[in-house]
Each structure stands twice: as structure tokens, then as C-alpha cells.
Coordinates of C-alpha atoms in Angstrom, one line a residue:
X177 CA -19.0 18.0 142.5
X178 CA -16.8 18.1 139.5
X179 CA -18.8 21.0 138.7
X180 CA -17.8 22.2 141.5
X181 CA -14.2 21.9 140.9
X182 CA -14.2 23.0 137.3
X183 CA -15.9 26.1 138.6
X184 CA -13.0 26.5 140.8
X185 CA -10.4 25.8 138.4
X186 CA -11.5 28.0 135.9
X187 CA -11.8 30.7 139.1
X188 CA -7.8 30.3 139.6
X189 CA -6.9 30.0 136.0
X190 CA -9.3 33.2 135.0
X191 CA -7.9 35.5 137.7
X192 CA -3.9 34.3 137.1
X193 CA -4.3 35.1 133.8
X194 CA -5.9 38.0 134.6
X195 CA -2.9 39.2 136.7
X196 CA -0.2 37.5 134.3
X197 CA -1.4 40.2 131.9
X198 CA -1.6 43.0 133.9
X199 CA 1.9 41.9 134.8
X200 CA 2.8 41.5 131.3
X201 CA 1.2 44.6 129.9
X202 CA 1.5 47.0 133.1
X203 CA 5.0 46.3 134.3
X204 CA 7.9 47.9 131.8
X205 CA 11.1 46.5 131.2
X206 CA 13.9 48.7 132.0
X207 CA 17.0 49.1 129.9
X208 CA 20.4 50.4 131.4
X209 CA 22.7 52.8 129.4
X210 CA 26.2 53.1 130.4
X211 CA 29.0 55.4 130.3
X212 CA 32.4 55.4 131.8
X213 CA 35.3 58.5 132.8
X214 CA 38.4 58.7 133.4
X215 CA 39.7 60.8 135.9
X216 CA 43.5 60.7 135.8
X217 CA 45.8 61.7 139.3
X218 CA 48.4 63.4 137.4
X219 CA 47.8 65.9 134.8
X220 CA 50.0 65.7 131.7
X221 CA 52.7 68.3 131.4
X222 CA 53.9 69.5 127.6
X223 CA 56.8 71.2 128.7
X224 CA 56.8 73.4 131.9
X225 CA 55.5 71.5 135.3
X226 CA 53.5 74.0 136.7
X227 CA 51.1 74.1 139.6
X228 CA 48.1 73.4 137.0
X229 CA 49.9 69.7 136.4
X230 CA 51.5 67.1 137.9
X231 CA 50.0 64.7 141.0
X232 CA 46.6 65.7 141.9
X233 CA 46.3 66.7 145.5
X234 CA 43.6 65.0 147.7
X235 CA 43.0 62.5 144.8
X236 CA 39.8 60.4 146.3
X237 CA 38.2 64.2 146.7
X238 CA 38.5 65.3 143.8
X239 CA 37.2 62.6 142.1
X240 CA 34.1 62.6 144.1
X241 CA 33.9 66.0 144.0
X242 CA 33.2 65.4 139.7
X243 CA 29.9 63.0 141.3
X244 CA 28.6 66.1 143.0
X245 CA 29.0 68.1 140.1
X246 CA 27.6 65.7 137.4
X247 CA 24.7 65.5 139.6
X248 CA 24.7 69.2 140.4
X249 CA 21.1 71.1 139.4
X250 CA 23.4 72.9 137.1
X251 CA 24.8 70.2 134.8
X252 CA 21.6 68.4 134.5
X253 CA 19.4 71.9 133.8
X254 CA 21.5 72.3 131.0
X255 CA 21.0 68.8 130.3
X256 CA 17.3 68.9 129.9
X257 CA 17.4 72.0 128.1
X258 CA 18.9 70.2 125.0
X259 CA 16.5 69.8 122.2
X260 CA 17.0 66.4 121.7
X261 CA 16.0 65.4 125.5
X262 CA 12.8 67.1 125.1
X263 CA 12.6 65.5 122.1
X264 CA 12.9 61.5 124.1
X265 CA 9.3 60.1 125.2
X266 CA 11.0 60.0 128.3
X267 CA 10.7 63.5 129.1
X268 CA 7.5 64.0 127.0
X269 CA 5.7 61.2 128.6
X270 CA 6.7 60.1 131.9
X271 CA 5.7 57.0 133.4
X272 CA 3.6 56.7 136.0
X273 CA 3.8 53.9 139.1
X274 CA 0.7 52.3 140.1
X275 CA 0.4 54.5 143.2
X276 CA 0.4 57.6 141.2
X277 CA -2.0 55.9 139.1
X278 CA -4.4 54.9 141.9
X279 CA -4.0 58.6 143.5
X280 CA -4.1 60.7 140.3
X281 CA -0.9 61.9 141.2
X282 CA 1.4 64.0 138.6
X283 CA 4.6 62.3 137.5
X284 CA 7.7 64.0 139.6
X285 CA 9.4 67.3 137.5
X286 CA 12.0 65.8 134.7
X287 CA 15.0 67.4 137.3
X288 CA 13.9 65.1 140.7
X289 CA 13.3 62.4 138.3
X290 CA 16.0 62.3 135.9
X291 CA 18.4 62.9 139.4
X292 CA 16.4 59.5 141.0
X293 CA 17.0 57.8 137.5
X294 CA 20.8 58.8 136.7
X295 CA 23.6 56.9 139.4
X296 CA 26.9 58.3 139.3
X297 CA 29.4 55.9 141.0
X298 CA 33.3 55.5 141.2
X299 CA 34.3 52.3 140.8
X300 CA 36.7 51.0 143.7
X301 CA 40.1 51.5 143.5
X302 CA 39.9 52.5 139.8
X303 CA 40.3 55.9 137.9
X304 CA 36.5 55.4 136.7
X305 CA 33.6 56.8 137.4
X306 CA 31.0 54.6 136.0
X307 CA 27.9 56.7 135.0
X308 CA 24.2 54.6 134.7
X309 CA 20.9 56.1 133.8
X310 CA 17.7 53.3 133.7
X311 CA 14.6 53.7 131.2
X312 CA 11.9 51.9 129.8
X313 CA 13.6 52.8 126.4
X314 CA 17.2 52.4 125.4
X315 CA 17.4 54.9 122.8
X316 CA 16.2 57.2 125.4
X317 CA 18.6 55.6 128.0
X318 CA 21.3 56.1 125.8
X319 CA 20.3 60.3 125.3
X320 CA 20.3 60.9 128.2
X321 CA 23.9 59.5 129.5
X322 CA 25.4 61.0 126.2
X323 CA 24.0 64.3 127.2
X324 CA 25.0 64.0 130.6
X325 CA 28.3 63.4 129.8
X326 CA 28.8 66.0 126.9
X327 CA 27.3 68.5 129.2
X328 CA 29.1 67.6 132.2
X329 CA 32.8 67.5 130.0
X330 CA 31.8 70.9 128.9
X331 CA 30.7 72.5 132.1
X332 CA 34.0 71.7 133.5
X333 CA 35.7 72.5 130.7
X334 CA 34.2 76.3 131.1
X335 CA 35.0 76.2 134.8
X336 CA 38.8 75.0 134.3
X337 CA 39.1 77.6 131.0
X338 CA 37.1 80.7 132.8
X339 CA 40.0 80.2 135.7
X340 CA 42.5 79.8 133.6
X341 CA 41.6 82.8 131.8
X342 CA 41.2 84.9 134.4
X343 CA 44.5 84.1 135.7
X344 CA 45.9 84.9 132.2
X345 CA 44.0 88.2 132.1
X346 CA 45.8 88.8 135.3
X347 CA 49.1 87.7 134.1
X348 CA 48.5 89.8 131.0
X349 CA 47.3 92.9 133.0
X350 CA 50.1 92.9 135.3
X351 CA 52.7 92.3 131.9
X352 CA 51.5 95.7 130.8
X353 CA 51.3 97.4 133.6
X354 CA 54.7 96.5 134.5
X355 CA 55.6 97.4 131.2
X356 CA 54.5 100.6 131.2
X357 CA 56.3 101.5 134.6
X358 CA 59.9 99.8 133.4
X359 CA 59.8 102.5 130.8
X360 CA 58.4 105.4 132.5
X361 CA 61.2 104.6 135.0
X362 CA 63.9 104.0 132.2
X363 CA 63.2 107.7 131.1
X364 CA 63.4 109.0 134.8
X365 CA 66.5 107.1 135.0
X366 CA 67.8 108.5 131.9
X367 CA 67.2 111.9 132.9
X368 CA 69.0 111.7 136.2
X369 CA 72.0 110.3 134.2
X370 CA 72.1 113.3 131.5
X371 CA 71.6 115.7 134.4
X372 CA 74.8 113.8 136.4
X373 CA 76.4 113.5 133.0
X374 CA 77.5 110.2 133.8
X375 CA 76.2 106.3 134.3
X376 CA 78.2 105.8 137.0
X377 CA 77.3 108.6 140.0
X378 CA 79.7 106.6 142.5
X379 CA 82.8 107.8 140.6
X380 CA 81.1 111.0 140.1
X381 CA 80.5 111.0 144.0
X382 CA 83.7 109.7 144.9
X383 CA 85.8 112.0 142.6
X384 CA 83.7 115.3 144.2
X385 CA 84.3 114.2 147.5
X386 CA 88.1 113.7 147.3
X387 CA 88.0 117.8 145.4
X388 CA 86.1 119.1 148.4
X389 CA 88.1 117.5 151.0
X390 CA 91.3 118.7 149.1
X391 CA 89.4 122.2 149.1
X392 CA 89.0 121.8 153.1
X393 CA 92.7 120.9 154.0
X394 CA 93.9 123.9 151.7
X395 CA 91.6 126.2 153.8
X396 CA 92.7 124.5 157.5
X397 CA 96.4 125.2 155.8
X398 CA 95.8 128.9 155.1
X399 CA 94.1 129.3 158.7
X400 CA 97.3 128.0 159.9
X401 CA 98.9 130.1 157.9
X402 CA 97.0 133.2 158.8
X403 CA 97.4 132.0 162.8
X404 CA 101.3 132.0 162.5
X405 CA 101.3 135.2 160.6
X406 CA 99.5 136.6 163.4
X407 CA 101.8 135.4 165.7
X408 CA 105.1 136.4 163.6
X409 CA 103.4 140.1 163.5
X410 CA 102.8 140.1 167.0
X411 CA 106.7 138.4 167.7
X412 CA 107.9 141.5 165.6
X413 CA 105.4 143.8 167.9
X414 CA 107.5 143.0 171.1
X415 CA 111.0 142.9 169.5
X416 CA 110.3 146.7 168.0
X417 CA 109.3 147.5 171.4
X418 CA 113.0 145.6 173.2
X419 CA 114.6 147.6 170.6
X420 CA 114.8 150.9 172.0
X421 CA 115.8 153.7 169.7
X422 CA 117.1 157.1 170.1
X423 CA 115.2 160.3 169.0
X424 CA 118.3 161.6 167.2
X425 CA 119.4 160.5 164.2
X426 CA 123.0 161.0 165.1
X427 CA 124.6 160.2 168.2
X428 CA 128.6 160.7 168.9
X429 CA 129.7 158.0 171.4
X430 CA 133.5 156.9 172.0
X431 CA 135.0 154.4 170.4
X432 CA 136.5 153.1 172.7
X433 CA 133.3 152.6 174.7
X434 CA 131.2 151.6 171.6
X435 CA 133.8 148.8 170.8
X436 CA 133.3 147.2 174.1
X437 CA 129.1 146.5 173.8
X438 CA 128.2 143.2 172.4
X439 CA 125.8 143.5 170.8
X440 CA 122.3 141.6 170.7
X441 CA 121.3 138.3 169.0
X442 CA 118.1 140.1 167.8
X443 CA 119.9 141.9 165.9
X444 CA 121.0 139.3 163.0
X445 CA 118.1 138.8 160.6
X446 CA 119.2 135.2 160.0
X447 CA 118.9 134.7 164.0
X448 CA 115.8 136.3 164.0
X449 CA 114.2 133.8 161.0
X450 CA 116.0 130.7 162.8
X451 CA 114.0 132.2 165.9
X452 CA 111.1 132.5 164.7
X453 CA 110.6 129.2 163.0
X454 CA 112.0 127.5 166.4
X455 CA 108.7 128.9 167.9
X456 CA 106.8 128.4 165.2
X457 CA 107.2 124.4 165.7
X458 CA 107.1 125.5 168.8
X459 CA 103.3 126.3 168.6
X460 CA 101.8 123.8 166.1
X461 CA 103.3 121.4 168.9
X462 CA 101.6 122.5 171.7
X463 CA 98.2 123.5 169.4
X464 CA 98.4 120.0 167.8
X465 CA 95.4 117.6 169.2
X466 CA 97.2 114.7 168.2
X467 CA 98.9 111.5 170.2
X468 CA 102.7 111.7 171.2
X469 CA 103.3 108.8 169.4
X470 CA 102.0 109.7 166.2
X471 CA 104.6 109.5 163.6
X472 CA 103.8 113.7 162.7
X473 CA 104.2 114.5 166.8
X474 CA 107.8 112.6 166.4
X475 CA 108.5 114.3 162.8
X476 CA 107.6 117.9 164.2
X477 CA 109.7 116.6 167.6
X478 CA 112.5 116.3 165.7
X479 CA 112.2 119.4 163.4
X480 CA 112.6 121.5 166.2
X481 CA 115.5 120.0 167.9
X482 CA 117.1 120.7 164.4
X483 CA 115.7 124.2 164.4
X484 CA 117.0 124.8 168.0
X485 CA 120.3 123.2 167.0
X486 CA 120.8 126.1 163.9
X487 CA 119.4 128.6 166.4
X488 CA 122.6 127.6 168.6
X489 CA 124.9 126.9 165.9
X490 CA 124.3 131.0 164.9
X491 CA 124.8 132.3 168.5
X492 CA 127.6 130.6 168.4
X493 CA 128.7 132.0 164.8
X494 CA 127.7 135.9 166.4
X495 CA 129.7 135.1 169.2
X496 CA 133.1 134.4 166.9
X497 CA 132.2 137.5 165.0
X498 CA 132.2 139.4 167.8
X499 CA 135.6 137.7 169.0
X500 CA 137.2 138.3 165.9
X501 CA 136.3 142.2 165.6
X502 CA 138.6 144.5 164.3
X503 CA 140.4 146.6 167.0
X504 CA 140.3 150.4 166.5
X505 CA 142.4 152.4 169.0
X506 CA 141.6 155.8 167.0
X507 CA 139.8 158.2 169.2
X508 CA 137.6 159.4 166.5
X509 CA 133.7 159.5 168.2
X510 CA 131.7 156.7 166.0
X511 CA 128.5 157.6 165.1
X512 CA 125.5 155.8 165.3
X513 CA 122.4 155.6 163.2
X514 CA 119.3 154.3 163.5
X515 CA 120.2 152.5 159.9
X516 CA 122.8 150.3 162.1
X517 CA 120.0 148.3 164.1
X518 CA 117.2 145.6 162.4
X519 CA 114.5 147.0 160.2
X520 CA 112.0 145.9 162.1
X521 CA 109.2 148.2 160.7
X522 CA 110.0 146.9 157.3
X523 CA 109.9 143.1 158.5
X524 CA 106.3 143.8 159.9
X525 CA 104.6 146.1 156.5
X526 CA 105.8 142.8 154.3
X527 CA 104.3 140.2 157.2
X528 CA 100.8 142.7 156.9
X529 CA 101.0 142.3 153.0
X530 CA 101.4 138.8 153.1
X531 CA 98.8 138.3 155.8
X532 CA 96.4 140.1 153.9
X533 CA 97.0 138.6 150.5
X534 CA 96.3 134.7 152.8
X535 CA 93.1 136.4 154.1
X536 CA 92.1 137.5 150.9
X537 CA 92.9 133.6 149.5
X538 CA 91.2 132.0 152.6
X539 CA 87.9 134.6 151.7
X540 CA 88.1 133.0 148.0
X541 CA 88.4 129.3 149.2
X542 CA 85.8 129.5 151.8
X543 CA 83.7 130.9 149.1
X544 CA 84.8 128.1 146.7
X545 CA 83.9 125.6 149.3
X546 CA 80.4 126.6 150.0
X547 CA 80.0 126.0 146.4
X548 CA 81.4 122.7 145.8
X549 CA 79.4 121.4 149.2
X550 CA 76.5 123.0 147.2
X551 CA 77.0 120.9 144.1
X552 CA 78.5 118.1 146.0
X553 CA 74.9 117.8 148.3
X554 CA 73.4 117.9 145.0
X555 CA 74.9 115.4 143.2
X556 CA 74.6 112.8 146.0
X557 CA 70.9 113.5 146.4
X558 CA 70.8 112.5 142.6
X559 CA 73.1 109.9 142.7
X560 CA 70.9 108.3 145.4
X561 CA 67.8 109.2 143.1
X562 CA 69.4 107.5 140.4
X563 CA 70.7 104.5 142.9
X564 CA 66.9 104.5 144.4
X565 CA 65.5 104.6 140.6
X566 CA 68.1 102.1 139.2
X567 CA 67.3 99.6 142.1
X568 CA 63.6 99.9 141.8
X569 CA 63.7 99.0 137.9
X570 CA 66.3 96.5 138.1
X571 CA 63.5 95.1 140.7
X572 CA 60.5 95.7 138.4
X573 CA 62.4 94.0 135.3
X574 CA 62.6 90.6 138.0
X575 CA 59.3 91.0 138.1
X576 CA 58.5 91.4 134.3
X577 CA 60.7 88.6 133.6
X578 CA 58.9 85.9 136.0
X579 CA 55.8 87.4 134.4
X580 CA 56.5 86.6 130.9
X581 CA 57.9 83.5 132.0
X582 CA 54.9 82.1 133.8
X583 CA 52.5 83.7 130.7
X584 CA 55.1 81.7 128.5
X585 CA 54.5 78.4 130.7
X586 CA 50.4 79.6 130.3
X587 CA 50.4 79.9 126.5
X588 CA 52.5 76.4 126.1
X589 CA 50.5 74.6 128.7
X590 CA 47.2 75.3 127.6
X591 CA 47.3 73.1 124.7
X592 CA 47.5 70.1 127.2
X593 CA 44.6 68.1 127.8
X594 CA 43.0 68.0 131.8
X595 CA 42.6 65.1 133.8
X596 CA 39.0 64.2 133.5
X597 CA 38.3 62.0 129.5
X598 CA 35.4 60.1 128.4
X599 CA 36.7 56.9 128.4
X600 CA 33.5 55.2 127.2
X601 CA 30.6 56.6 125.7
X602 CA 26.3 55.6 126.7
X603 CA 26.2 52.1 125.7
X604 CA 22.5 50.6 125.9
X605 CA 21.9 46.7 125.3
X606 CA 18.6 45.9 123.4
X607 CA 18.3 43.3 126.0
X608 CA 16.4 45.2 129.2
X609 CA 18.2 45.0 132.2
X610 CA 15.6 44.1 134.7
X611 CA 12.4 42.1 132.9
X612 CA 10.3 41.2 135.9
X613 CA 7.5 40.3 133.8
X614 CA 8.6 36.7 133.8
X615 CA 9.8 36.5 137.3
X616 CA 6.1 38.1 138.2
X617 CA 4.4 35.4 135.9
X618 CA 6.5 32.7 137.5
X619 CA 5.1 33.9 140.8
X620 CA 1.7 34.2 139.8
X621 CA 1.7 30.5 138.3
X622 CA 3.2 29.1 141.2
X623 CA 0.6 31.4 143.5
X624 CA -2.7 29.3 141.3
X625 CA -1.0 26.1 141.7
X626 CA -1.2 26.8 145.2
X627 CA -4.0 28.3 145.7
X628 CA -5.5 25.5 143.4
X629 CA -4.3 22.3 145.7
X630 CA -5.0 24.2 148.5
X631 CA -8.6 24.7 147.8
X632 CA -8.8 21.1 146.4
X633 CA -8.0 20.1 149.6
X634 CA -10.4 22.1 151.9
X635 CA -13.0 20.9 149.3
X636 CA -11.8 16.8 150.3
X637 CA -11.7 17.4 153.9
X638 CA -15.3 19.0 153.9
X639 CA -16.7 16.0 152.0
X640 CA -17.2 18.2 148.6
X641 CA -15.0 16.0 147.1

């Protein structure tokens, strides 16, 4: 019997140190290497706050946004193509579990396995992001996060600085392109002022448009002028035709008869001017256009009630004349010329001279006009070209000026640091992080003890013992 139970005994102690050193020379210990970043909310400003700095929008995002592109195929592709990650046993020799050991399996591809291996994890309500990587070997451990950091920092370093320059290429395209149209409009500009021969086409405008409406009220004042010369010839017309003249040139009449005919108002030459400019006023009135109450109506109103009042006043004078004539009682016949009555056919050849010397004026100044509405249409189409081209630079220099100020804010800002920092470095104990081997042997101890008494008792109750 105590055969028996040495036999057993040596059973249990032979296969528990049989597994003990499996355990012990099967089952690696793992070492943890450990990295932190620091992802600030507010990026730092040097001088100009800009949208690239300040508070961070949608914080929590962003900053697990940088997890999905540690982890990203991209970052850790470039991570394994470093030399001195091909260079780790990890990646040379990967280990193998004991099911791809008992099916002859392949260890996974370095990309799946350093993605299982490598835990990327923000740590709550923090600004870190604590970065782990677990291996059999800490140097290793400790490659590995040091790559994956210096990989990830400089991946997003190309993604912030390829944006950043392509906005600055923009800014520095559209600089020079505004550039070059602020002075290709300068020299437009600078041509419509040589060709205006002034800076300021306004005055220029202004000044033509007062000469050419001076120009049009001269010409309405010789149409007037032409319309009342008309109107004196044809007045003259119908007194030469009143006026009725003998054939003779010499007729003998008696005195005494010839002293009693009065003779006619028409006659006087002053009546006949004081006449003529009664009616005169007379028919600007009733051609005038204009209110009763406007203060040239009442002026020309009252003009011709003085004109009638001179009109009367030199009847009246004819009418003493004629009172106080000389009374001749001779009996000698008077003769009477034509040379006694108005000159009527004089009056109208000076009116016909005068009326064609205005016609000839009024031919000039129509003439004159068409030119200066010539010039004056040109010069406002350039002065609105020059308006049109001043307005459009003035507009393009705004522009130029918020350019090179916001390039200005570029080339000063992009000195600043981002918001993302290594805070920590891979940091890899020498202690390993999980050792199961002594848990496992603990196990395994306890597992004989038991299965020891166990059988030591099945042996008693049988009656081996």
C-alpha cells in the first residue's frame, strides 16, 4: 500500500512540475511601455487671434478624432516602415499563442497585430491621451510607442502645415493677382485723367454743363429775338399798307383845309417805338407758359402797364402839339410830299438787316451747341469711366489690403506651436506588467494538493489504505 501511495504521489508531483515548467518556460511575461499627449482646447495665439487659434470647437471630437488617427493604417504603415522597428524581435519574430502552435497557424501581419497590441485611450476628463503598447520585451515596448508617437506628431504636423500652406499659396496667389490688376487699373485710370486733363471730372462735368446751358438760353434768347423781329416786320407790313400815299410827288391842297386835319398817331416815330414795345410785352405775355403768379408774369404785368402809361402819356403830348399849332391865314396852297409822312420802308430794310444778322448768330450758336453737347456727352461717358474705374480700384485696394493683412497674421502665426504636444515620452518598467507564471504555478500547486488528498481519500474509502 504505501507503494501504492508513493506511486501516486510521485504521479501528482511529476505531472505539476511538468506543467509548472511549461508554465514557466511557455508563458511570457509582458512589459507595458507608456506614453502620454497633450491635447490643449485653446491654441496659443502670438499676436493676431485668428480662426487657426483660440478655443477649439467640439473639443471631446477632436480629441478622439487624434485616437482614430494614431490608430489609422496610415500612421502605423509608416510606423513599421522605420528601420529600427524592423530591426525589434518583435517584428522579426512574432510570438506565437498555443492555438497557433497546435494548428500550425502563421502569426497575424505586424499591421493587425501591432493595431491589437497598441491601446490608445483618453484619459477622463483630462487633456491626455494616454498611449499603451504591451510586449514580451520592453526595449521593444518602448520602440514601438516612441515611434508611434514621433510618427503620429509628424503626420499631423504635415496635415496641419500642407493646409496651412495651401491656404498661404492661395493668399499669395490672390496678393499677386490683385496686384497686378490694381496697377493695370491705375494706368487705365491715369489715362482717362490725362485724356480729361483733370483728377476731378465732376468739376470738369459740372463746369461744361453750366457753358452749355448758358449756350441754350442764349439761343432760346435769339429765337425770341428773331420771333419779335418777325413780328415788328410784319407790324411795319400793315402800317405801310394804313399809310396810303399819293402817286404824285407834289400835291397843292389849301391851307386852310390842310390846317384843319389832325393828323395820325402813326405818324410819330417815338409813338410808333412806344407801340411797338407795348405789344411786344404784349406777346411774350400771352406766349409765356408760365403761372400768373410767378414773380416774371407779375414783372412783365407791370412793364406793360408802364409801357401803356408812356404810350398815353405821348398821345397826349401829340394831342397839345396839335393844340398849340401855329395858325396860318395866308392863302398860299401848301404842298405836300411824300417826305412829310413816316419812313416806313426805311424802318423795315434796318429791321431785315438786323433780323438777318440774329439769324445768322442763331446759325452760329446752334452750331456751337451741337459741339459742346458733343464734347459734353464725351466727357461724361469718361468721367463715369473714370468714376466706374476709380471705384473698382479703390474696391480692389480693400481687397489687397485685407489680403496682406491676413498673409501678415499667416507669416506671424505660424511660428506658434498647435495644440497637440508630447507630454511624456514611452516609458517601459523592467518589472513586466502582467507575470502569470507565478499566479499559474500557484494554481497548479494548489491543483496537486488537491488532486493529492482527493485521491488519498478514494484510496481510504476503497480499503487501499
Amino acid at each position: 500500500m504505501i507503494k501504492q501511495l508513493i506511486l501516486l504521489f510521485s504521479t501528482f508531483f511529476l505531472v505539476a512540475a511538468l506543467v509548472i515548467a511549461a508554465i514557466w518556460t511557455q508563458v511570457i511575461p509582458e512589459y507595458r511601455a507608456e506614453a502620454e499627449i497633450r491635447v490643449r482646447p485653446i491654441i496659443p495665439h502670438l499676436v493676431f487671434r485668428t480662426e487657426d487659434n483660440g478655443m477649439i470647437p467640439l473639443y471631446e471630437s477632436f480629441m478622439n478624432t487624434q485616437v482614430s488617427v494614431m490608430r489609422s493604417l496610415t500612421v502605423l504603415q509608416r510606423v513599421l516602415d522605420q528601420q529600427e522597428i524592423r530591426d525589434t524581435q518583435w517584428y522579426n519574430e512574432p510570438p506565437k499563442s498555443l492555438m497557433q502552435r497546435l494548428r500550425g497557424k502563421a502569426p497575424a501581419p505586424p499591421v493587425e497585430r501591432l493595431r491589437n497590441f497598441l491601446s490608445i485611450q483618453p484619459r477622463f476628463k483630462s487633456e491626455i491621451i494616454d498611449i499603451v503598447f504591451t510586449d514580451s520585451s520592453p526595449k521593444d515596448a518602448r520602440i514601438v510607442v516612441d515611434a508611434v508617437l514621433d510618427q503620429y506628431m509628424q503626420y499631423i504636423g504635415e496635415k496641419s502645415d500642407a493646409t496651412k500652406d495651401h491656404l498661404y499659396r492661395q493668399l499669395i496667389d490672390q496678393y499677386k493677382s490683385l496686384d497686378n490688376e490694381i496697377k493695370g487699373q491705375e494706368m487705365i485710370s491715369a489715362q482717362l485723367r490725362r485724356s480729361l486733363g483733370t483728377g476731378t471730372p465732376q468739376e470738369l462735368v459740372s463746369s461744361k454743363r453750366v457753358r452749355l446751358d448758358e449756350t441754350q438760353a442764349r439761343l432760346r434768347e435769339l429765337q425770341q429775338s428773331i420771333a419779335i423781329s418777325e413780328w415788328k416786320r410784319k407790324e411795319l407790313k400793315d402800317l405801310m399798307e394804313l399809310a396810303i400815299i399819293p402817286d404824285q410827288n407834289e400835291v397843292p391842297v389849301d391851307s386852310t383845309v390842310q390846317m384843319e386835319k389832325k393828323p395820325k398817331y402813326h405818324e410819330d416815330s417815338e409813338w410808333r417805338a412806344l407801340d411797338i414795345n407795348v405789344r411786344t410785352i404784349q406777346h411774350n405775355l400771352a406766349a409765356s407758359e408760365l403761372d400768373p403768379n410767378n414773380p416774371e408774369i407779375i414783372r412783365a404785368t407791370k412793364d406793360m402797364e408802364f409801357a401803356k402809361e408812356l404810350l398815353r402819356l405821348r398821345e397826349v403830348q401829340l394831342d397839345e402839339q396839335w393844340h398849340d399849332r401855329p395858325k396860318n391865314v395866308s392863302e398860299v396852297p401848301i404842298i405836300i410830299t411824300s417826305d412829310s409822312g413816316p419812313d416806313y420802308e426805311e424802318d423795315l430794310r434796318t429791321l431785315e438787316l438786323q433780323l438777318a444778322q440774329i439769324k445768322y448768330e442763331e446759325q452760329l450758336l446752334v452750331e456751337e451747341l451741337r459741339k459742346q453737347q458733343i464734347e459734353f456727352q464725351e466727357l461724361f461717358e469718361n468721367a463715369q469711366l473714370l468714376e466706374k474705374e476709380n471705384n473698382s480700384l479703390q474696391h480692389k485696394r480693400d481687397l489687397f489690403n485685407a489680403v496682406r493683412q491676413r498673409l501678415d497674421q499667416k507669416n506671424m502665426e505660424r511660428i506658434v506651436l498647435g495644440p497637440i504636444e508630447v507630454l511624456t515620452r514611452a516609458f517601459a518598467p523592467f518589472e513586466p506588467h502582467k507575470d502569470r507564471r507565478i499566479l499559474y504555478t500557484a494554481i497548479v500547486v494548489i491543483l496537486d494538493g488537491l488532486g493529492i488528498i482527493l485521491s488519498g481519500c478514494i484510496l481510504h474509502r476503497n480499503g487501499f489504505l
